[in-house]
Tab-separated table of C-alpha atoms in Angstrom:
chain	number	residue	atom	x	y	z
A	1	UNK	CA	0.000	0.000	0.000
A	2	UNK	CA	1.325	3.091	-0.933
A	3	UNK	CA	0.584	7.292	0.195
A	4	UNK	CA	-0.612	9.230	-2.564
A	5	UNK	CA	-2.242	12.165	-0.866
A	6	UNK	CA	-4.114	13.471	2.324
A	7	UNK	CA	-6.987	15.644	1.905
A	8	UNK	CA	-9.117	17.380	4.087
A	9	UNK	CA	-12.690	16.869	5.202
A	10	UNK	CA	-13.964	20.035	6.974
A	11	UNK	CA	-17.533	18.445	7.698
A	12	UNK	CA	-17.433	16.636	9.982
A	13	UNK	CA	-13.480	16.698	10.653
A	14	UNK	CA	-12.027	14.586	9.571
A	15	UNK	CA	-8.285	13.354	7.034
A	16	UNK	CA	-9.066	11.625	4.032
A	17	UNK	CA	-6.539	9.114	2.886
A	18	UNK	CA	-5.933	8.264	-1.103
A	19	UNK	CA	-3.610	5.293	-1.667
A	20	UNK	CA	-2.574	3.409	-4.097
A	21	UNK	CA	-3.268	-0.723	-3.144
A	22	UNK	CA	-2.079	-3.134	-6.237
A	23	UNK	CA	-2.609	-0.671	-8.996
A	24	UNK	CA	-6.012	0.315	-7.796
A	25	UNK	CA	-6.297	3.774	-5.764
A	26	UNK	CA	-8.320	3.777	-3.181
A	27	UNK	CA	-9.384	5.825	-0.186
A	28	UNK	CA	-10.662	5.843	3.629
A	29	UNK	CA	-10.907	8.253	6.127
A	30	UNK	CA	-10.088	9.089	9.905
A	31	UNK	CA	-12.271	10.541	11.261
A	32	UNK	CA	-11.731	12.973	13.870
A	33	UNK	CA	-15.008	13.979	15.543
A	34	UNK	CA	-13.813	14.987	19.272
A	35	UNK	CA	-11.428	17.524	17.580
A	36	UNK	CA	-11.866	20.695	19.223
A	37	UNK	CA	-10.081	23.708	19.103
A	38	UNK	CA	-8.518	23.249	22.211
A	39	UNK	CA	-7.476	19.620	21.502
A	40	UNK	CA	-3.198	18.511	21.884
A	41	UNK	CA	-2.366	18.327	18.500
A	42	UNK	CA	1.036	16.798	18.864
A	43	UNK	CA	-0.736	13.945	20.807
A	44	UNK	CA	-3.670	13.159	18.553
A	45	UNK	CA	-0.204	13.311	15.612
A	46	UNK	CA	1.212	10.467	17.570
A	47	UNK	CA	-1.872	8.289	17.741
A	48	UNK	CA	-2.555	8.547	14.458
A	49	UNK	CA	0.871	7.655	13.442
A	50	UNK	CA	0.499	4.477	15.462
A	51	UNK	CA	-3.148	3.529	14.345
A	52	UNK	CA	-2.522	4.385	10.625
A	53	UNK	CA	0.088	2.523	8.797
A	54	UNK	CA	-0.320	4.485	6.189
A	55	UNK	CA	0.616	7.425	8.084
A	56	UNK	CA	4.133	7.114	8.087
A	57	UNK	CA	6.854	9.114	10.356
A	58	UNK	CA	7.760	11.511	7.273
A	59	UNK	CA	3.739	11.927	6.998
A	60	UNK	CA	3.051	13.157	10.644
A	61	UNK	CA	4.217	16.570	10.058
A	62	UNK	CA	2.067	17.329	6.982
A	63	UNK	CA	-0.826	15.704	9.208
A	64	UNK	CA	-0.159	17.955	12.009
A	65	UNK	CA	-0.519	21.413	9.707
A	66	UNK	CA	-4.030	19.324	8.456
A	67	UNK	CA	-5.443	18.833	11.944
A	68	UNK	CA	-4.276	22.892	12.599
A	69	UNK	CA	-6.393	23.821	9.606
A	70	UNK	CA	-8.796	22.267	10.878
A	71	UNK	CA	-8.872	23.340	14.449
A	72	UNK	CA	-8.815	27.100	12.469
A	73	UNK	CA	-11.542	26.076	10.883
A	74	UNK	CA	-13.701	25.121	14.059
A	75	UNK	CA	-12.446	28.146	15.902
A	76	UNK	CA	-14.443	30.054	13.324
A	77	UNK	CA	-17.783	30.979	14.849
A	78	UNK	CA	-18.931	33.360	11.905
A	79	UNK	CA	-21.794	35.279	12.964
A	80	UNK	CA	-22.871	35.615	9.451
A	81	UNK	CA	-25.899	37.808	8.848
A	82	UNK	CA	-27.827	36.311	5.895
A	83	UNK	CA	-30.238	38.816	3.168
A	84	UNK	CA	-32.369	37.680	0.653
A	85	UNK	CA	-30.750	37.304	-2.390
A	86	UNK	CA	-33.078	35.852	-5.348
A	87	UNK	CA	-36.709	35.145	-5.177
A	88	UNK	CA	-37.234	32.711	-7.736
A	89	UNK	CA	-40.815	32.140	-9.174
A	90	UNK	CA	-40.107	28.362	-9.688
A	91	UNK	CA	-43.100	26.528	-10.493
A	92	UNK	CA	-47.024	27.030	-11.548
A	93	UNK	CA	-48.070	24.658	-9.197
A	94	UNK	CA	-46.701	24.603	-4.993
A	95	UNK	CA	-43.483	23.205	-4.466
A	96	UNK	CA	-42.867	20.351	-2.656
A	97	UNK	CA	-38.950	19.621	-1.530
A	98	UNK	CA	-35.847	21.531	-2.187
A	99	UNK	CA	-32.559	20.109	-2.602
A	100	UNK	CA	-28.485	21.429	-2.660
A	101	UNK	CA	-25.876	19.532	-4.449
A	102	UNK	CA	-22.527	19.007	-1.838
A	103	UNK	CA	-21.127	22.331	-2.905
A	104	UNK	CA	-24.024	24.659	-2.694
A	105	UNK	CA	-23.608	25.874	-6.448
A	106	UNK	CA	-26.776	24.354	-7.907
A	107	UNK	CA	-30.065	23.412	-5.946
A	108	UNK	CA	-33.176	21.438	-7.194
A	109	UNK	CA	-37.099	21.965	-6.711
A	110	UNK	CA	-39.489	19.311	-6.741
A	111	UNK	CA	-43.401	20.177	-7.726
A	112	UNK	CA	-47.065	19.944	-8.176
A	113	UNK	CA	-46.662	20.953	-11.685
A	114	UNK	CA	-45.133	17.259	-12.343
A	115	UNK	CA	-41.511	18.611	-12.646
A	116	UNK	CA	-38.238	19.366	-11.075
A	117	UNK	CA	-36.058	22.355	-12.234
A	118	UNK	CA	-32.474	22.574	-11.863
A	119	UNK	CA	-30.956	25.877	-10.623
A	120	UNK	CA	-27.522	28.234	-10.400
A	121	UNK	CA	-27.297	29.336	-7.164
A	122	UNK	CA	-24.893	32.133	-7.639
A	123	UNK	CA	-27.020	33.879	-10.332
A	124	UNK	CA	-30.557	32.026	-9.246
A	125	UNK	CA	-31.183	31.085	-13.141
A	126	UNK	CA	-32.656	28.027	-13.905
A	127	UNK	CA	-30.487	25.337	-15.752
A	128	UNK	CA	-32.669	22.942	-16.732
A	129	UNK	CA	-36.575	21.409	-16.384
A	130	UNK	CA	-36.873	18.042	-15.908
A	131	UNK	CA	-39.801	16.789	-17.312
A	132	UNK	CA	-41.520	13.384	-18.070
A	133	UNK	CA	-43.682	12.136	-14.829
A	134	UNK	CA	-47.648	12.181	-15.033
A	135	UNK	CA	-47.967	13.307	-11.259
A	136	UNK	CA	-46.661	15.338	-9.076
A	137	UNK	CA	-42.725	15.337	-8.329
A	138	UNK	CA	-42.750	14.355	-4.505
A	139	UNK	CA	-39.278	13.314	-3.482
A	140	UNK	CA	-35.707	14.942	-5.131
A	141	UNK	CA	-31.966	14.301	-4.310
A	142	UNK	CA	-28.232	14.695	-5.540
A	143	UNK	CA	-26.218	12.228	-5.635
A	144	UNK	CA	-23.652	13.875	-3.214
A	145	UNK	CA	-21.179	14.317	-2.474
A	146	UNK	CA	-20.759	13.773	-6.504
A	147	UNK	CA	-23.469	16.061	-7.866
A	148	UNK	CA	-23.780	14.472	-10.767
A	149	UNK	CA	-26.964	12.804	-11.144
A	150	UNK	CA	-30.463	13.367	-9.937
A	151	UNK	CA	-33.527	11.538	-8.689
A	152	UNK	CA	-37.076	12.313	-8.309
A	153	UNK	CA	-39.420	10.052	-7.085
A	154	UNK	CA	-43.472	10.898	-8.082
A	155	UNK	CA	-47.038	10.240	-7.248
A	156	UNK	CA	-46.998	8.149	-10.777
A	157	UNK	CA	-45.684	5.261	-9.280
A	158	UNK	CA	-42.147	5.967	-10.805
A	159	UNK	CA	-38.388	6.900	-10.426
A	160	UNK	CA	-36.185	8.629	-12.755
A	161	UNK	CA	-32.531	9.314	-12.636
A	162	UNK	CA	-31.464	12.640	-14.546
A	163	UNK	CA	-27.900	13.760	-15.773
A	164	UNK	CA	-27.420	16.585	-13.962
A	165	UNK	CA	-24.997	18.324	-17.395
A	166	UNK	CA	-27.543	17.964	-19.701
A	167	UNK	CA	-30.804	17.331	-17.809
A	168	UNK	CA	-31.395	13.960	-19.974
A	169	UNK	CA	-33.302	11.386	-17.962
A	170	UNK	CA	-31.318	8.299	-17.605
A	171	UNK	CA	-33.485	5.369	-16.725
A	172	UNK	CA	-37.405	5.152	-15.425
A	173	UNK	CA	-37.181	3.138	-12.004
A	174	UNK	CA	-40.958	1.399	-12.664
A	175	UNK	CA	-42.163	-1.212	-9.612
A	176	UNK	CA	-43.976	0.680	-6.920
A	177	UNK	CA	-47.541	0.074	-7.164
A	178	UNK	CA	-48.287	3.536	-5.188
A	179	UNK	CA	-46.733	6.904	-5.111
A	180	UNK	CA	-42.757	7.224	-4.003
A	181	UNK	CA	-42.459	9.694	-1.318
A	182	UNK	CA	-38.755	9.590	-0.242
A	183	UNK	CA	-35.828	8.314	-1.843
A	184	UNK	CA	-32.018	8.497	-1.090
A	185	UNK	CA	-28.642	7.356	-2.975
A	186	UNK	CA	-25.891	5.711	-1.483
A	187	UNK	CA	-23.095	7.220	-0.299
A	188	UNK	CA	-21.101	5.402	-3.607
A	189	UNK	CA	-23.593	6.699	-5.876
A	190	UNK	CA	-24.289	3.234	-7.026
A	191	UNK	CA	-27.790	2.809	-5.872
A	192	UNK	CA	-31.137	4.635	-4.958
A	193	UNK	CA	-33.189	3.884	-2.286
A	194	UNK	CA	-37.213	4.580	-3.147
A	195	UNK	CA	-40.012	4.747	-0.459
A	196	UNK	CA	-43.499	4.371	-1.031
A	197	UNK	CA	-47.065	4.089	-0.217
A	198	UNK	CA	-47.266	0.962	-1.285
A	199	UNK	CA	-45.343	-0.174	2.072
A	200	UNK	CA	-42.464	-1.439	0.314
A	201	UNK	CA	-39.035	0.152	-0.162
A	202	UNK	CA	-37.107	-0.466	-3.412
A	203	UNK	CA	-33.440	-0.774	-4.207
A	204	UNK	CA	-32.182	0.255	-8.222
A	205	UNK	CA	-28.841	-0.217	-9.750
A	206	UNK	CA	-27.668	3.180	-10.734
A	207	UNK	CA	-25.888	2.078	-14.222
A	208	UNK	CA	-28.210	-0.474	-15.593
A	209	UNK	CA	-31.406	0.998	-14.521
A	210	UNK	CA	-32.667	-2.794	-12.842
A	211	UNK	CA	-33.735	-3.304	-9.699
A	212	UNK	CA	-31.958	-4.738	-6.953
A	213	UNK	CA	-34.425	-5.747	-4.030
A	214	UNK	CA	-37.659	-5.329	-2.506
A	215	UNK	CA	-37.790	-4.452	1.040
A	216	UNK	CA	-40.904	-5.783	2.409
A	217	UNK	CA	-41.886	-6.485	5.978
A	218	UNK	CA	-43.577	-2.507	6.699
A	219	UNK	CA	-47.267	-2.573	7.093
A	220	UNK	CA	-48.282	0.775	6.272
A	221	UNK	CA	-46.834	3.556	3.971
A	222	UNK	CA	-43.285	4.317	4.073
A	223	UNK	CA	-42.136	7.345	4.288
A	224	UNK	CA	-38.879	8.203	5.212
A	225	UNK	CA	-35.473	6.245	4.060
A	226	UNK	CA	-31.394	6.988	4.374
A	227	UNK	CA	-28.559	5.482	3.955
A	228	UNK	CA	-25.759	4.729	6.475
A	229	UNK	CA	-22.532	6.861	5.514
A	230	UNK	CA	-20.717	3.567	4.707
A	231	UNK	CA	-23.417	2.550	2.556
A	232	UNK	CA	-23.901	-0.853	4.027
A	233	UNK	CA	-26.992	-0.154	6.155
A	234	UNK	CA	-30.420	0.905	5.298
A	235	UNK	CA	-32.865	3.241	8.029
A	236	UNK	CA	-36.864	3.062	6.983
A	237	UNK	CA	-39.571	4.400	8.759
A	238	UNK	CA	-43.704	3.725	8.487
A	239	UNK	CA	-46.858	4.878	9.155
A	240	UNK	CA	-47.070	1.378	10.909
A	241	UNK	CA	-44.863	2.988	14.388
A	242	UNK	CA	-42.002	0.342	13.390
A	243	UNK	CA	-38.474	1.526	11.696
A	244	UNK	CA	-36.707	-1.008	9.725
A	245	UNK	CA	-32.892	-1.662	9.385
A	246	UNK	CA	-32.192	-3.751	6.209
A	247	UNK	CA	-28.462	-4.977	4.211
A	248	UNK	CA	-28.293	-3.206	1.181
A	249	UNK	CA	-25.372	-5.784	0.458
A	250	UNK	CA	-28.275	-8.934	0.525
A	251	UNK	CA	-31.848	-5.957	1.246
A	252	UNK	CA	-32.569	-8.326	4.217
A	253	UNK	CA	-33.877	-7.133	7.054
A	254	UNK	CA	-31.521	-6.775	9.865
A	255	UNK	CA	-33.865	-5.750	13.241
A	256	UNK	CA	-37.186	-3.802	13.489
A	257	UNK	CA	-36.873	-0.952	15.911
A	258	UNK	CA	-40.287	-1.276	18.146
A	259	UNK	CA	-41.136	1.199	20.762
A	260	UNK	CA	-43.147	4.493	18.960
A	261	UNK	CA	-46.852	4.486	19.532
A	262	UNK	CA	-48.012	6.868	16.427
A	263	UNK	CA	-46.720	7.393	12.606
A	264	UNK	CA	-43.022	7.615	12.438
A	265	UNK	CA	-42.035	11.161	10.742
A	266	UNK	CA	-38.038	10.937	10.590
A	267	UNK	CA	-34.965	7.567	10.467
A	268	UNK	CA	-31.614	8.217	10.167
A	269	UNK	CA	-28.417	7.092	11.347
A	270	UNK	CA	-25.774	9.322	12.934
A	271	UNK	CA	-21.885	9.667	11.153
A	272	UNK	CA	-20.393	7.383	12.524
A	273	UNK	CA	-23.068	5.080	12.347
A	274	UNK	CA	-23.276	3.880	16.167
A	275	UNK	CA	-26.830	5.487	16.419
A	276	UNK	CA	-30.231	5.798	14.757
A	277	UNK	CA	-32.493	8.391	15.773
A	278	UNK	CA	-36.355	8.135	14.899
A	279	UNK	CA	-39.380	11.076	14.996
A	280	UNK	CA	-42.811	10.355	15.524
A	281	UNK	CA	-46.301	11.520	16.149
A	282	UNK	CA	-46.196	10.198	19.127
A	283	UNK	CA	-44.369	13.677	20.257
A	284	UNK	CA	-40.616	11.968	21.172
A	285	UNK	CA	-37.838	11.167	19.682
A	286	UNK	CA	-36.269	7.723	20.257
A	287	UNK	CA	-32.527	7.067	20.001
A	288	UNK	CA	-30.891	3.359	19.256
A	289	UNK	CA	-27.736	1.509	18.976
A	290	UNK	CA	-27.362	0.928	15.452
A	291	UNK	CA	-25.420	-2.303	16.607
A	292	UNK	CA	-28.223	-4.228	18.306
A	293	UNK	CA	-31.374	-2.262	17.606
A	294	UNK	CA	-31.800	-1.541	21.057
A	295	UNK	CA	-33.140	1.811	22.460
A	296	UNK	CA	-30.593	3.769	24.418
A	297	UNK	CA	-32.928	6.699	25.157
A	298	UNK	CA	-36.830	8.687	24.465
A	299	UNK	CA	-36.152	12.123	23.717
A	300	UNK	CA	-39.149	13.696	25.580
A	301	UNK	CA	-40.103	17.996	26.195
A	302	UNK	CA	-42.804	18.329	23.316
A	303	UNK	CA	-46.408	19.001	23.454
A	304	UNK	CA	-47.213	17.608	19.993
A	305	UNK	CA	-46.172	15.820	16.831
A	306	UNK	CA	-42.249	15.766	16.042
A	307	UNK	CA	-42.353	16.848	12.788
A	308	UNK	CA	-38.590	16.624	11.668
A	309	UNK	CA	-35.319	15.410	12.957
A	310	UNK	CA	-31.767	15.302	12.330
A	311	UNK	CA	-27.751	15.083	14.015
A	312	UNK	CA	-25.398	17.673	13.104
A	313	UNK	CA	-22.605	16.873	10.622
A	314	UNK	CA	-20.554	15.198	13.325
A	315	UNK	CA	-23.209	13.751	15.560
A	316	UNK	CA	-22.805	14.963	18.782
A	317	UNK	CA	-26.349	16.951	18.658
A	318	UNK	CA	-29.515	16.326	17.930
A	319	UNK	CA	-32.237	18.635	16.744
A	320	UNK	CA	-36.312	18.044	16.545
A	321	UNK	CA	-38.642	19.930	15.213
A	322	UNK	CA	-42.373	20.127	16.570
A	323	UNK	CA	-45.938	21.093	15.579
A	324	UNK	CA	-45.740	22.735	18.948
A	325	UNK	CA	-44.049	25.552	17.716
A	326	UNK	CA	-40.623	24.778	19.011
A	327	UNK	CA	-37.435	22.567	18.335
A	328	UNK	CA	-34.826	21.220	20.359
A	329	UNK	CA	-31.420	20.729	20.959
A	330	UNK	CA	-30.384	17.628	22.906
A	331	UNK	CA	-26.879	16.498	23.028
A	332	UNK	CA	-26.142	12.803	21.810
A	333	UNK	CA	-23.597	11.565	24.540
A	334	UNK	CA	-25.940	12.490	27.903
A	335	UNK	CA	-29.122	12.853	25.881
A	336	UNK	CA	-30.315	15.515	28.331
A	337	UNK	CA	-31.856	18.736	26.542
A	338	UNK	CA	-29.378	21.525	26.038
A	339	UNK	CA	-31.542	24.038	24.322
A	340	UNK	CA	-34.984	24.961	23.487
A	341	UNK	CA	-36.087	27.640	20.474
A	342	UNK	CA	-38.940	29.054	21.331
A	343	UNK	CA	-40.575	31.890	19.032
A	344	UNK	CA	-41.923	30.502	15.939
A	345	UNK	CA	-46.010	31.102	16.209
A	346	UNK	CA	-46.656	27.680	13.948
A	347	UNK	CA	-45.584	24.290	13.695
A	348	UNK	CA	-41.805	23.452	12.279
A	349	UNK	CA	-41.720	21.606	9.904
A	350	UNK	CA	-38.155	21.505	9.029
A	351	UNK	CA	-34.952	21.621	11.238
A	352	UNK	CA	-31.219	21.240	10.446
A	353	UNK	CA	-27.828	22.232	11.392
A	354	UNK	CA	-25.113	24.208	9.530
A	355	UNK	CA	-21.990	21.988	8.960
A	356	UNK	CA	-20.208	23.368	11.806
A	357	UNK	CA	-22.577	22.414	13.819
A	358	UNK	CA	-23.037	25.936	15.896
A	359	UNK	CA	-26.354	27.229	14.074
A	360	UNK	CA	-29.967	25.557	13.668
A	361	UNK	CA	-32.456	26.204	11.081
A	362	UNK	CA	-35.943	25.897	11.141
A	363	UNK	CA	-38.576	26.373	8.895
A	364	UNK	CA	-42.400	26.712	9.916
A	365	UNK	CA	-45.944	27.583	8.980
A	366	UNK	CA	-45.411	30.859	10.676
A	367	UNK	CA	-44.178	32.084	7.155
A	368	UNK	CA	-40.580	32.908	8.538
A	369	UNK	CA	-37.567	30.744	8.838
A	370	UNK	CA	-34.981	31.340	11.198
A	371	UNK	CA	-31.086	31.079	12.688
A	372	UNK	CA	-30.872	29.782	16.127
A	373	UNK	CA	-27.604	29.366	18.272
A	374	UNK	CA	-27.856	25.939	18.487
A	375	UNK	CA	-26.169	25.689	22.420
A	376	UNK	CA	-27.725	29.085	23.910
A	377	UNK	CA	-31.404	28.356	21.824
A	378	UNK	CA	-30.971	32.200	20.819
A	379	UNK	CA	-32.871	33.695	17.864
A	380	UNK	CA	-30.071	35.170	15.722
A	381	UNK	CA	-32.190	36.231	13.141
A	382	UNK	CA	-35.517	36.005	11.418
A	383	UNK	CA	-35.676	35.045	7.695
A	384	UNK	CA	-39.452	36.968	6.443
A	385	UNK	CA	-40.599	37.868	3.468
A	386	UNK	CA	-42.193	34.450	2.008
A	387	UNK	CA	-46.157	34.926	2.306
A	388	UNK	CA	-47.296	30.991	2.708
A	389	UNK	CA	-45.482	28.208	5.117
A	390	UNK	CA	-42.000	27.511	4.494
A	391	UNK	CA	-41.953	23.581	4.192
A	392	UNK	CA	-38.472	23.368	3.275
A	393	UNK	CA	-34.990	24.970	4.211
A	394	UNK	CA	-31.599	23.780	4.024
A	395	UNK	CA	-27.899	25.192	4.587
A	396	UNK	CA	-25.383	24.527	1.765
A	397	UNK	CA	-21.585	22.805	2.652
A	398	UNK	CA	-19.899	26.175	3.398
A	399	UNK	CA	-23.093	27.515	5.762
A	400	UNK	CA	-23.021	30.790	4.041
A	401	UNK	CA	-25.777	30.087	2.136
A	402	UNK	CA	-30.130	29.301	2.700
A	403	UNK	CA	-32.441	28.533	0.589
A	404	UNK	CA	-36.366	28.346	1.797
A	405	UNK	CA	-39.023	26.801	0.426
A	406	UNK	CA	-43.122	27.463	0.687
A	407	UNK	CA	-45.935	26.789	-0.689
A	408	UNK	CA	-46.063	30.676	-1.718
A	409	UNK	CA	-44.751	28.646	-5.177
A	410	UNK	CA	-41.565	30.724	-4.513
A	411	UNK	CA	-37.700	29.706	-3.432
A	412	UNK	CA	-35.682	32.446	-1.614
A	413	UNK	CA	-31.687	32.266	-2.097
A	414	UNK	CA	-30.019	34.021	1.194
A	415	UNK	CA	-26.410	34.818	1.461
């Protein structure tokens, strides 16, 4: 095995390793979540050097001025103010999801009108249409980090996978007898993962355009799927109160996560794929070790319905999002609530971090979205302007930029 380069991962931290391994170059990471600014960098040096053997003793000091960049990088706080950029008029009909590719230059919008566009979102001009379903265009995604393909899954019963250069459609995923309402690709942009209403979840083969399993076992509508970041592991959750974890190497099931008593709203695992963390109706959040399927902890605090939930980038926190008006910050190791953002007068719908992990945004009926501290639970800043519910709202990789979604038929580009 042979060193060809170290690159850095900013979100979460992280070194990422390219190496050359009988003519084929590969790469893997190491991952360095606990890095804080404060952190002994000469220390962590030496036990990487002894846990890597590809980190070599003429490699530790270029790994040292990595892990510095990166402690910069972490130092940075940023109290960036954000304005509205762009309104963009996207669609005759309301929209229904936004997405951003890895880098934040291009972001998609999924719609009533039966069609996702494609937009720049430096200049907030619209690249391409993607047209060709006979319903309405439900669930959209990237496949990041590569950003070079598209999927949108549709109340017609179908998938299709779009170039994202020329806006061609590559294949027409066709299997689901009911409407697909999420999907997800793998990390290796090999396969996407389809969700539907017809209870089953569907694996397709990105190059040939086949499918690759049926997940069956769910006894009501799915409707929420991800993807482990290794790619081995599959999260879905029903209308039935159950989450599944399935192989995507063999799509069998691995353990059924019981313990909600209402409509499951959010699955997904955390980085480093130790935990899963499931939203329900039921007004909690549940947390489980992704190694045995056991439940490690109930988030509890709200007064209704959790509409949305997610870990930041390097899973330490957890956010939830409630149609009580208010979302939550609870850390991951004690599971004790650190923060709660209160001031929203609707439900929130959507929640998320930025990448470094230090800001929270939430989008809600009220109209507004806004910019929380995500360890004081501060308001730092209200995002008006859109005149229906914001349903959708998303940082991109950098955190300097926002885009909102609502069902005023408009998308707002902040900077």
């Amino acid at each position: 095995m042979k060193l060809k380069s170290l690159l850095l991962r900013y979100y979460p931290p992280g070194i990422m390793l390219e190496y050359e391994r009988r003519g084929e170059l590969k790469t893997r990471s190491i991952d360095l979540l606990d890095l804080e600014p404060s952190t002994d960098v000469n220390a962590l040096v030496e036990e990487i050097h002894k846990a890597e053997p590809l980190i070599t003793a003429s490699r530790t000091e270029q790994v040292k001025l990595l892990i510095q960049r990166l402690q910069e990088k972490l130092g940075q706080h940023g109290n960036h103010k954000f304005y509205l950029f762009k309104v963009l008029r996207a669609h005759i009909l309301p929209l229904t999801n936004v997405a951003l590719n890895k880098s934040g230059s291009c972001f998609i919008t999924g719609s009533y009108d039966r069609t996702c566009k494609l937009w720049d979102t430096a200049s907030g001009e619209e690249l391409h249409t993607l047209e060709g379903h006979r319903n309405v265009v439900y669930a959209i995604a990237f496949n990041n980090p590569y950003g070079d393909k598209i999927a949108t899954g549709s109340f017609d019963k179908t998938c299709k996978l779009w170039s994202v250069e020329t806006g061609k459609c590559y294949h027409t995923f066709r299997g689901h007898t009911a409407e697909i309402v999420c999907l997800s690709f793998n990390p290796q942009s090999t396969l996407v993962a389809t969700g539907s209403m017809d209870t089953t979840a569907k694996l397709w083969n990105i190059k040939n355009g086949e499918e690759v399993f049926t997940l069956t076992g769910h006894s009501a509508e799915i409707i929420s799927l991800s993807f482990n970041t290794s790619g081995d592991r599959i999260v879905t959750g029903s209308f039935d109160h159950t989450v599944a974890v399935w192989d995507a190497d063999t799509g069998r099931k691995v353990y059924t996560l019981i313990g909600h008593c209402a409509e499951i709203s959010s699955a997904l695992f955390s980085w480093d794929c130790s935990l899963i963390l499931t939203g329900s109706m039921d007004k909690t959040c549940m947390l489980w070790d992704a190694t045995n399927g056991k439940c490690v902890a109930t988030l509890t605090g709200h007064d209704d319905e959790i509409l949305d939930s997610c870990f930041d980038y390097a899973g330490k926190l957890i956010a939830t999002a409630s149609a009580d008006g208010t979302a939550r910050v609870f850390s991951a190791a004690t599971r004790k609530c650190i923060a709660k953002l209160e001031g929203h007068e609707g439900e929130i719908s959507k929640v998320s971090f930025n990448p470094q992990g230090n800001r929270l945004l939430t989008g809600s009926s009220d109209k507004t979205a806004r910019i929380w501290d995500a360890q004081t639970g501060q308001c730092l800043q209200v995002l008006e302007g859109h005149t229906d519910e914001i349903f959708s709202c998303a940082f991109n990789y950098k955190g300097n930029i926002v885009i909102t979604g609502s069902k005023d038929n408009t998308c707002r580009i902040w900077r």
